Short mmCIF file of C-alpha atoms and ligand atoms in Angstrom, two decimals:
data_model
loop_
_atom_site.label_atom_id
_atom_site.label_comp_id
_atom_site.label_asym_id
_atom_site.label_seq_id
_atom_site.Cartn_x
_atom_site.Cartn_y
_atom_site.Cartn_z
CA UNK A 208 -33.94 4.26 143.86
CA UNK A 209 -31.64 1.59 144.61
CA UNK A 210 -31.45 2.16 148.24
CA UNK A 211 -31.98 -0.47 149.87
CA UNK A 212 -33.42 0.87 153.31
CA UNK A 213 -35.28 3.77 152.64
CA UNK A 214 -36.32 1.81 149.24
CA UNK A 215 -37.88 -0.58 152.09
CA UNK A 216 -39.37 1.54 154.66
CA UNK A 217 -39.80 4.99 152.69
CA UNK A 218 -42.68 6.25 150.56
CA UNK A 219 -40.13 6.87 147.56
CA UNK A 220 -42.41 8.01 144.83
CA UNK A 221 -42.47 11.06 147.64
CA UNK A 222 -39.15 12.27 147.28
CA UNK A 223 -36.95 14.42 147.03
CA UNK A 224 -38.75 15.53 150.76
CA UNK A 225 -39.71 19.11 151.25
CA UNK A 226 -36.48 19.58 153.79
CA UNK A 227 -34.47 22.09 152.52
CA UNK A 228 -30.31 21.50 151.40
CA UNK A 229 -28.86 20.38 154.84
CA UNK A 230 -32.02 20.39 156.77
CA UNK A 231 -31.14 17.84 159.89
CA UNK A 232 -34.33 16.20 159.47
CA UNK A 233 -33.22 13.65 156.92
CA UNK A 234 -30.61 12.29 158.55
CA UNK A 235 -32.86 12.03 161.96
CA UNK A 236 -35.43 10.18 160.42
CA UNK A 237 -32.87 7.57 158.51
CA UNK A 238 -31.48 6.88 161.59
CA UNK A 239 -34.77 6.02 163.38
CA UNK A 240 -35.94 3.83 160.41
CA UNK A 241 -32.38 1.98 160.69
CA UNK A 242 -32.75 1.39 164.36
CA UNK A 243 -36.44 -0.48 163.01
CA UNK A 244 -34.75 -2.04 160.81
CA UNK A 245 -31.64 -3.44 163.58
CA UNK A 246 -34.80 -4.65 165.65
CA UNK A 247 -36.18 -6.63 162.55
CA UNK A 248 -39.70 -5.22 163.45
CA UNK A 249 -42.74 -5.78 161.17
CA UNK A 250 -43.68 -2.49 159.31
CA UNK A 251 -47.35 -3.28 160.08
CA UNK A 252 -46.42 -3.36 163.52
CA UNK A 253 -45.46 0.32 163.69
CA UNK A 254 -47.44 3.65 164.10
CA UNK A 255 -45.71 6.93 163.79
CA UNK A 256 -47.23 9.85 164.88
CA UNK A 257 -46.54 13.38 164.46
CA UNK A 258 -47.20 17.35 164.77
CA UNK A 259 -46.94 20.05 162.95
CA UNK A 260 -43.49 21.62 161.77
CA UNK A 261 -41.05 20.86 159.29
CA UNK A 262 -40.16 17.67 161.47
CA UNK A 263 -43.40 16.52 161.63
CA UNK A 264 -43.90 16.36 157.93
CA UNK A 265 -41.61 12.98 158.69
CA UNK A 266 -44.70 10.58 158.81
CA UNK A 267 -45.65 11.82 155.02
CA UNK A 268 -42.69 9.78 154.06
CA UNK A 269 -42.96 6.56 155.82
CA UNK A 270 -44.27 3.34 154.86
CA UNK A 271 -45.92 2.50 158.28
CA UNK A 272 -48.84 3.34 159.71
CA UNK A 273 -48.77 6.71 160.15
CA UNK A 274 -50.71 9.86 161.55
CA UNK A 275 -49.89 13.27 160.66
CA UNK A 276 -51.87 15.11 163.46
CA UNK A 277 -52.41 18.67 165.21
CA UNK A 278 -49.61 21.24 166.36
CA UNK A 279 -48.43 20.04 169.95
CA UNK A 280 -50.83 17.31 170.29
CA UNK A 281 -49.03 13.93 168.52
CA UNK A 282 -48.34 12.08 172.08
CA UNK A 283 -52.48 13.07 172.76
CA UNK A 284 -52.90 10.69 170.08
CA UNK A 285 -50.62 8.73 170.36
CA UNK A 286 -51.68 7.86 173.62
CA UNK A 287 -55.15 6.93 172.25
CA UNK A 288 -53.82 4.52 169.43
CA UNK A 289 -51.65 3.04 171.97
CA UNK A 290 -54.34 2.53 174.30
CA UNK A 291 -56.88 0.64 171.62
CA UNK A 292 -54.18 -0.98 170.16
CA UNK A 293 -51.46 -2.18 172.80
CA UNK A 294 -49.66 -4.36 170.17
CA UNK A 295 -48.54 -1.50 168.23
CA UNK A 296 -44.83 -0.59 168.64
CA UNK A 297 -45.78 3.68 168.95
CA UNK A 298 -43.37 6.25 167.72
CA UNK A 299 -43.78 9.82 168.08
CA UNK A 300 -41.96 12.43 165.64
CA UNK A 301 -42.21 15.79 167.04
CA UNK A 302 -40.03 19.03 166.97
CA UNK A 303 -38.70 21.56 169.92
CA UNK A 304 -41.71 24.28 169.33
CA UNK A 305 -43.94 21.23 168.67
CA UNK A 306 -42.73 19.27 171.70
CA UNK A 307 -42.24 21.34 174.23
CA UNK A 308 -44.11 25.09 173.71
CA UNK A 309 -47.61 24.20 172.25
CA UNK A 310 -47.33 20.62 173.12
CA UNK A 311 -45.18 20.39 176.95
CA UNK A 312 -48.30 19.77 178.33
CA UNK A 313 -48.97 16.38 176.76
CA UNK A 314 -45.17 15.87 177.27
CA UNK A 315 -44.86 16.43 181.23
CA UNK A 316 -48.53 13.89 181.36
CA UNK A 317 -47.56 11.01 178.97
CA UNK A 318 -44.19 10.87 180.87
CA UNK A 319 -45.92 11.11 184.47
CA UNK A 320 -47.99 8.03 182.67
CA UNK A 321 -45.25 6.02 181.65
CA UNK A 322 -47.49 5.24 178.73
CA UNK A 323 -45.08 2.94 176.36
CA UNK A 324 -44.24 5.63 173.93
CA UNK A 325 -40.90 6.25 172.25
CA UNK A 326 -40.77 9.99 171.37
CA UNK A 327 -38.36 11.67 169.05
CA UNK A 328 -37.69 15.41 169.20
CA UNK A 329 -36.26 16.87 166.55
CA UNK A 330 -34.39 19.71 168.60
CA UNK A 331 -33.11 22.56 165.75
CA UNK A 332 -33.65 25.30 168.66
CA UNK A 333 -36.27 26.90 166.48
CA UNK A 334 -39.54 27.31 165.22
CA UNK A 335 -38.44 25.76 161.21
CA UNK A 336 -41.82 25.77 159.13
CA UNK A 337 -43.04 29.33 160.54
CA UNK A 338 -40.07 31.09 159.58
CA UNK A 339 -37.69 31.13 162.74
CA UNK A 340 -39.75 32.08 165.31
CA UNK A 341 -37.44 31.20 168.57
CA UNK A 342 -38.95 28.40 170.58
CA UNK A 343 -38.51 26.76 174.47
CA UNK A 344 -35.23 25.52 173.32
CA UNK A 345 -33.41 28.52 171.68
CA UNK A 346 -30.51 29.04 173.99
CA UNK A 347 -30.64 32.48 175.47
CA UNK A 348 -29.10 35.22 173.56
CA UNK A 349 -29.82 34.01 170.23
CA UNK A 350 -32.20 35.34 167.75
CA UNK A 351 -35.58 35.03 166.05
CA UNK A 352 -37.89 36.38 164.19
CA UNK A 353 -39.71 37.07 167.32
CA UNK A 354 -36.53 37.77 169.30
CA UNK A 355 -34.50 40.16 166.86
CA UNK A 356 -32.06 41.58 169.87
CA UNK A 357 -31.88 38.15 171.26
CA UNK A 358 -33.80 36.10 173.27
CA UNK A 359 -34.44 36.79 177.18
CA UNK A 360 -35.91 33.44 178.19
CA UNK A 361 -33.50 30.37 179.54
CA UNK A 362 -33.90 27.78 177.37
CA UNK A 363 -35.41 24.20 178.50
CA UNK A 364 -33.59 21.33 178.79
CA UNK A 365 -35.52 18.61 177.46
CA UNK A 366 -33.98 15.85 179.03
CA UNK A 367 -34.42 17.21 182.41
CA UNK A 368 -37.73 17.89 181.76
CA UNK A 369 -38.88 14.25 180.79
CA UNK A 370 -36.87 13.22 183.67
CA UNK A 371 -38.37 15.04 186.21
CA UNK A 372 -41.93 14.50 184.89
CA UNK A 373 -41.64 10.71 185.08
CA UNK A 374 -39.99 9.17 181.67
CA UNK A 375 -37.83 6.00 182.21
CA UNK A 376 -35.92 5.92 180.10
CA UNK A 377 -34.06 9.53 178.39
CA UNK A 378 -31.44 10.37 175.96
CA UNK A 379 -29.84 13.03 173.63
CA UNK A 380 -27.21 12.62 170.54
CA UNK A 381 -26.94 14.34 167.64
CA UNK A 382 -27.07 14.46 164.14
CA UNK A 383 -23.04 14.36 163.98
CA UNK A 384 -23.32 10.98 165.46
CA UNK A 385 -26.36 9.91 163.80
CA UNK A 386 -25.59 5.96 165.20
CA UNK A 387 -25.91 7.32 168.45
CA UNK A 388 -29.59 8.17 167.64
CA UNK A 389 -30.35 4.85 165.81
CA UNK A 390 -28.73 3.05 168.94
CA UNK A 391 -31.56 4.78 171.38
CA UNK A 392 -34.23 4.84 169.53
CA UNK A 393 -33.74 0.80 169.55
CA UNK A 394 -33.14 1.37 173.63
CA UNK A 395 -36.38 3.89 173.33
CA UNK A 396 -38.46 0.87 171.64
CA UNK A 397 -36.76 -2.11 173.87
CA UNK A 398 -38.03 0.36 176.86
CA UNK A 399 -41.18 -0.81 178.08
CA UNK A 400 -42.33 2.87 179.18
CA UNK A 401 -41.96 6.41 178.24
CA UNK A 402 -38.88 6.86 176.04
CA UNK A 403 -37.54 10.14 175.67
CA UNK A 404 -34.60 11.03 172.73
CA UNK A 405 -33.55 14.56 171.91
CA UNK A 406 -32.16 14.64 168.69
CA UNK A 407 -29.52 17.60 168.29
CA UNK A 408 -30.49 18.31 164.97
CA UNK A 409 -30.06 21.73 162.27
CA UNK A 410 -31.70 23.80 160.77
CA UNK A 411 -29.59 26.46 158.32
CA UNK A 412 -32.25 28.25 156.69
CA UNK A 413 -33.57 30.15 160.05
CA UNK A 414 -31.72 28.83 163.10
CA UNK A 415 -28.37 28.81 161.02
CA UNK A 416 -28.65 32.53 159.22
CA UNK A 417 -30.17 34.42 161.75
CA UNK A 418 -27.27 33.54 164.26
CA UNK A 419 -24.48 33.36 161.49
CA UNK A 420 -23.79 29.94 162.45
CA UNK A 421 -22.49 29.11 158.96
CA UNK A 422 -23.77 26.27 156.29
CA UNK A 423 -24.54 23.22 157.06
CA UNK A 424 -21.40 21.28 157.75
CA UNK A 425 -20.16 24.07 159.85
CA UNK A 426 -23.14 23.29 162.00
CA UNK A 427 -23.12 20.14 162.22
CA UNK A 428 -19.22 20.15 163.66
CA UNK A 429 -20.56 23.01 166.13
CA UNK A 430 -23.04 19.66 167.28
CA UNK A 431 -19.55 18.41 167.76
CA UNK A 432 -17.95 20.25 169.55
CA UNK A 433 -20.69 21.84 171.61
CA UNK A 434 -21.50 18.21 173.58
CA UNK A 435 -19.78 15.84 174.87
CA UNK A 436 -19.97 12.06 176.08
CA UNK A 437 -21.71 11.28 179.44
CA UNK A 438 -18.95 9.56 180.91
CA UNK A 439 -16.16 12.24 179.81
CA UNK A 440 -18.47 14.78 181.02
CA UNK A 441 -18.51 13.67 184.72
CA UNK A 442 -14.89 12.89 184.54
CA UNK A 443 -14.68 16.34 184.01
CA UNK A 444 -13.68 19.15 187.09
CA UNK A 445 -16.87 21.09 188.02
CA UNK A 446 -15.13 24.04 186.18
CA UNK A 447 -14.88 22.66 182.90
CA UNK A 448 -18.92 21.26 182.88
CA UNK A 449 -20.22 24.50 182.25
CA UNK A 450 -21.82 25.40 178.52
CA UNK A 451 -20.90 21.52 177.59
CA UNK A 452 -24.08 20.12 176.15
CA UNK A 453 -24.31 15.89 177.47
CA UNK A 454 -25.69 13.37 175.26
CA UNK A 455 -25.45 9.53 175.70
CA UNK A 456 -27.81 7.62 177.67
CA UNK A 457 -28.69 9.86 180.78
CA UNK A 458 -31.76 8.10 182.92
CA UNK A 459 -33.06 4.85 183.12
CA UNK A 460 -35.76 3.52 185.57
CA UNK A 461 -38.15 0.67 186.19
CA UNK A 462 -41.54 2.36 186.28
CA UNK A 463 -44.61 0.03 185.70
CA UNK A 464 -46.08 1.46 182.53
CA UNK A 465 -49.69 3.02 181.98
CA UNK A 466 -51.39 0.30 179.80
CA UNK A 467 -50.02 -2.37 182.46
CA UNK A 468 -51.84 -0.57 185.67
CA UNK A 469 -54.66 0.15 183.65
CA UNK A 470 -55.26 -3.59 182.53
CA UNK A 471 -54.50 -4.80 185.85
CA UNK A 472 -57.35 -2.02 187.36
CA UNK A 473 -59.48 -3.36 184.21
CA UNK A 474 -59.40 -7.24 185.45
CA UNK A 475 -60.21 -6.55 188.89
CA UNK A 476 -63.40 -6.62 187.96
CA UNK B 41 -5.35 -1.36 155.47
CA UNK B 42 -8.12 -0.79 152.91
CA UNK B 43 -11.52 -2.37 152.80
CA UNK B 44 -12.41 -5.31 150.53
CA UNK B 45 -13.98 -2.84 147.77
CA UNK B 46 -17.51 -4.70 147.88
CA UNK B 47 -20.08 -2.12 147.73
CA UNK B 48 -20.40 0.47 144.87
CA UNK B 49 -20.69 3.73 146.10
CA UNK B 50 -24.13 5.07 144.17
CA UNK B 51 -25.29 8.46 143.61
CA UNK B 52 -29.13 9.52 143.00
CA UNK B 53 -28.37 13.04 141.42
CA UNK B 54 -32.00 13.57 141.29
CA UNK B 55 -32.17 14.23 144.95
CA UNK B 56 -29.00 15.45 145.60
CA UNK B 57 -29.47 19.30 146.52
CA UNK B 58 -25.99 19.94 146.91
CA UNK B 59 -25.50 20.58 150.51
CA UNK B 60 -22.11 19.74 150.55
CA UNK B 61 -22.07 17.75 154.37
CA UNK B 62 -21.08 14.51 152.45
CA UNK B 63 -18.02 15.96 150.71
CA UNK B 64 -17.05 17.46 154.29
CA UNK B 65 -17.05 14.70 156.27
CA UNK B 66 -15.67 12.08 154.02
CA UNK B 67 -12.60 11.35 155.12
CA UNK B 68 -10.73 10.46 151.98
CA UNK B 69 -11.50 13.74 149.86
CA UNK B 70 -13.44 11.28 147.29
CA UNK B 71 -16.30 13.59 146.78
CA UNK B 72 -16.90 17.51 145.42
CA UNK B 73 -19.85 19.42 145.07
CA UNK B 74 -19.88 20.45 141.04
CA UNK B 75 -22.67 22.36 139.52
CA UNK B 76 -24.65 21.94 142.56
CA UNK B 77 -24.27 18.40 143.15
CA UNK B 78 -22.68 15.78 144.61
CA UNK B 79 -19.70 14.19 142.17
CA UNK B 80 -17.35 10.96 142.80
CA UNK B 81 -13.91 12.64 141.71
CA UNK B 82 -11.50 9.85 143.67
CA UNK B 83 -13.38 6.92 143.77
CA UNK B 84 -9.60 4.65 144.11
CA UNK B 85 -9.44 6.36 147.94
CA UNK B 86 -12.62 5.25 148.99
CA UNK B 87 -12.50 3.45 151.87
CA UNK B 88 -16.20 2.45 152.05
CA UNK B 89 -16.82 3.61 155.63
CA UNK B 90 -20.25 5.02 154.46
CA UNK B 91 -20.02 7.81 156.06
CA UNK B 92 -21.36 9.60 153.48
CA UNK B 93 -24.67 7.69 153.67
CA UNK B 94 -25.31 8.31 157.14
CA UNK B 95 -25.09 12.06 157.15
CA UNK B 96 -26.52 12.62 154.04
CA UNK B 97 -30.14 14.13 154.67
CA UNK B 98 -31.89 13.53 150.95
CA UNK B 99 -30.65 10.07 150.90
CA UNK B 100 -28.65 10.84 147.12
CA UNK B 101 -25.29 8.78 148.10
CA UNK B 102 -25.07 5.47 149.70
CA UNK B 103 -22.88 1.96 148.87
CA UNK B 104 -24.71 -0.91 147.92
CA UNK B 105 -28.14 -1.08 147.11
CA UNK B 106 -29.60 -3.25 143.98
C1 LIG C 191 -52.60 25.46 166.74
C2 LIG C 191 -51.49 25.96 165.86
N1 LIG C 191 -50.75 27.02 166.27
C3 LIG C 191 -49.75 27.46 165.51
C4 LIG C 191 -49.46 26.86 164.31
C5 LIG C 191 -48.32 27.39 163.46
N2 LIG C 191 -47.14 26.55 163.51
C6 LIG C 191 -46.90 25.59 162.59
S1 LIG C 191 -45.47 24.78 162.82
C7 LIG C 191 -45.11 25.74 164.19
C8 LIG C 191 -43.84 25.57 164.96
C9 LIG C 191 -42.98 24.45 164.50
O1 LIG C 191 -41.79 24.42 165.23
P1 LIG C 191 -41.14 23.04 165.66
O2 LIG C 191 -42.11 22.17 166.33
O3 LIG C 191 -39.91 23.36 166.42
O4 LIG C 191 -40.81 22.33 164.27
P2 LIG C 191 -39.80 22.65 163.09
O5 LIG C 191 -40.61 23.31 162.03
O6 LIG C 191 -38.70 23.53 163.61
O7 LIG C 191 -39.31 21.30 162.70
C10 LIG C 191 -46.13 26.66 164.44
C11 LIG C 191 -46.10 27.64 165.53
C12 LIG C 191 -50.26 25.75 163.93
N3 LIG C 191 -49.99 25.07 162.79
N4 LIG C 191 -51.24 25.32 164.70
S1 LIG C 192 -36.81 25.65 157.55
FE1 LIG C 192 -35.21 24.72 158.80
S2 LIG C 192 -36.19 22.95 159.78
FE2 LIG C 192 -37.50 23.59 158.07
S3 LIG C 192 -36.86 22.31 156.34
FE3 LIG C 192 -35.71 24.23 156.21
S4 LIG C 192 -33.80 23.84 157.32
FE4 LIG C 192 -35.24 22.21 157.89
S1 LIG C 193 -17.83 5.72 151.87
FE1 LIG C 193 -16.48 6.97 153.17
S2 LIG C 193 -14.63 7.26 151.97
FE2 LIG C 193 -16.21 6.54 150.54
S3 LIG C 193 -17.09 8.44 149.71
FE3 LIG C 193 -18.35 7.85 151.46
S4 LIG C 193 -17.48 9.00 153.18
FE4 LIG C 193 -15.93 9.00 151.52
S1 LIG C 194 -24.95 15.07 151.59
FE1 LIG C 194 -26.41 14.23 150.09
S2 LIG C 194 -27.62 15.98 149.40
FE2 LIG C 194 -25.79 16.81 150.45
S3 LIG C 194 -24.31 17.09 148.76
FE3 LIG C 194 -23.93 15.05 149.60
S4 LIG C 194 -25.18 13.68 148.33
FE4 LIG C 194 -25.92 15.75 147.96
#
């Protein structure tokens, strides 16, 4: 492999990776390790945590310290290696069902925290690795195994969600843009607090057959054309908001973060 | 105007899986998917944007490199 930047921050002799032809999740994950590599961080200096899901399986091909943990409960410890060891830079790989139905617990607390986390979800509106299951994000009226006339629930939007429950700083892009992503997840890092990035990613085995969405290039230029820019979208009359999906930078707040308090609480004594 | 042809575009057939987003979004037609992978049929029109690289999710195409 003569590439130079997974040959430098990729456990090589590991792939091809288990993602199957036009699977999102490659793409995702280069652009996180290029936004590393922009920042000129040490490798040693990094943990990456994850879940359980297709996603998750990320960590299993990075060379930096890395946990593969339990379903829904990467940010639990994530918060615990970032707590014994401040100095770490902690990244957290995690997907929609992982994220936000098993594990939107230990979202909504480590963003009330403000712990300095930078969290990645890998949103492909679907449970990927149990065979399409639909999951917190599937928009409503699509299908799933579990929802074969559709599904009834309104879907969560993650971005609000960290926002409300205390992140500082939040953003969404997409896999079409996959510079967009690299360019947060260096804000997510620089951010000295929660960091919150959806990642509008794909998955065409499940998400992509079950709703006839097309192969893989077709839905990636859906990613296209579904969102659009924060600053186009609020240039935009009310009437022509609706169903438009907003990524850019959308919040960003000065928050004193959880290790900070803690240590300050600590020498008191 | 074109780019200064610097970087070789390089292809790792061995993880290619033939997805086809690469040949889709490059904007010069240089690339085709042939027996299941990736192949460089107009190499004279690329443009080097690397465009190709950043989309491509098993890592199989990408300019420069050793
Ligand atoms: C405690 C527990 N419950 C359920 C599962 C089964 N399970 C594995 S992955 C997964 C969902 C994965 O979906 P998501 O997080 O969206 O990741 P994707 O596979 O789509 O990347 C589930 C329910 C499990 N491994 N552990
Ligand atoms: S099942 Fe979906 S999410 Fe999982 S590897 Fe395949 S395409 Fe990707
Ligand atoms: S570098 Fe650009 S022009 Fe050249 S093959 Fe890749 S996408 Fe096409
Ligand atoms: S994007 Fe990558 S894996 Fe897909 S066809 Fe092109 S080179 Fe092969």
């Amino acid at each position: 492999m003569g590439n130079n930047l997974i040959e430098k921050y990729y456990r090589t002799e590991r792939l091809p990776h288990i993602w199957c032809p036009g699977c999102g999740n490659g793409i995702v994950l280069r652009a996180i390790v290029k936004a590393i590599d922009n920042l000129g961080l040490n490798k040693d200096d990094i943990c990456v945590v994850s879940g359980i899901g297709c996603s998750s399986r990320a960590t299993g091909y990075l060379d930096f310290n890395t946990v593969h943990t339990t379903h829904g409960r990467a940010l639990a410890f994530a918060t615990g290696i970032k707590l014994a060891n401040p100095n770490l830079h902690v990244i957290v790989i995690t997907g929609d069902g992982d994220c936000a139905a098993i594990g939107g617990n230990h979202l909504i607390h480590a963003a009330r925290r403000n712990i300095d986390i930078t969290t990645v979800v890998f949103n492909n509106n679907i449970y990927g690795m149990t065979g399409g299951q639909y999951s917190p994000t599937t928009p409503t009226g699509d299908k799933g195994t579990t929802a074969p006339y559709g599904n009834i629930d309104p879907n969560f939007d993650l971005c609000e969600l960290a926002k409300s429950a205390g992140a500082t700083y939040v953003s969404r892009s997409t896999v079409y843009g996959a510079n967009m992503i690299t360019k947060q997840v260096e804000e997510g890092i620089k951010n000295k607090g929660f960091s919150f990035i959806e990642a509008l990613t794909i998955c065409p085995t499940y998400y992509g057959r079950k709703n006839k969405k097309g192969d893989a290039p077709e839905m990636i230029n859906q990613l296209k054309e579904m969102t659009i820019n924060v600053d186009a979208y609020y240039k935009l009359p009310q009437e022509k908001r609706e169903g438009r999906i907003v990524i850019g930078e959308l919040y960003r707040v000065q928050r004193e973060e959880y290790i900070e308090k803690y240590n300050r609480l600590i020498n008191s004594f | 105007m074109k780019a200064l042809k610097s970087e070789k575009l390089n292809v790792e057939e061995e993880l290619c899986k033939g997805c086809g987003i690469c040949v889709t979004f490059c904007p010069k037609n240089v690339l085709k998917i042939e027996d299941g992978k990736v192949a460089i049929v107009d190499i004279d029109s690329c443009i080097q944007c690397g465009l190709c690289e950043l989309r491509c999710p098993d890592y199989a195409i990408y300019l420069g490199g050793k």
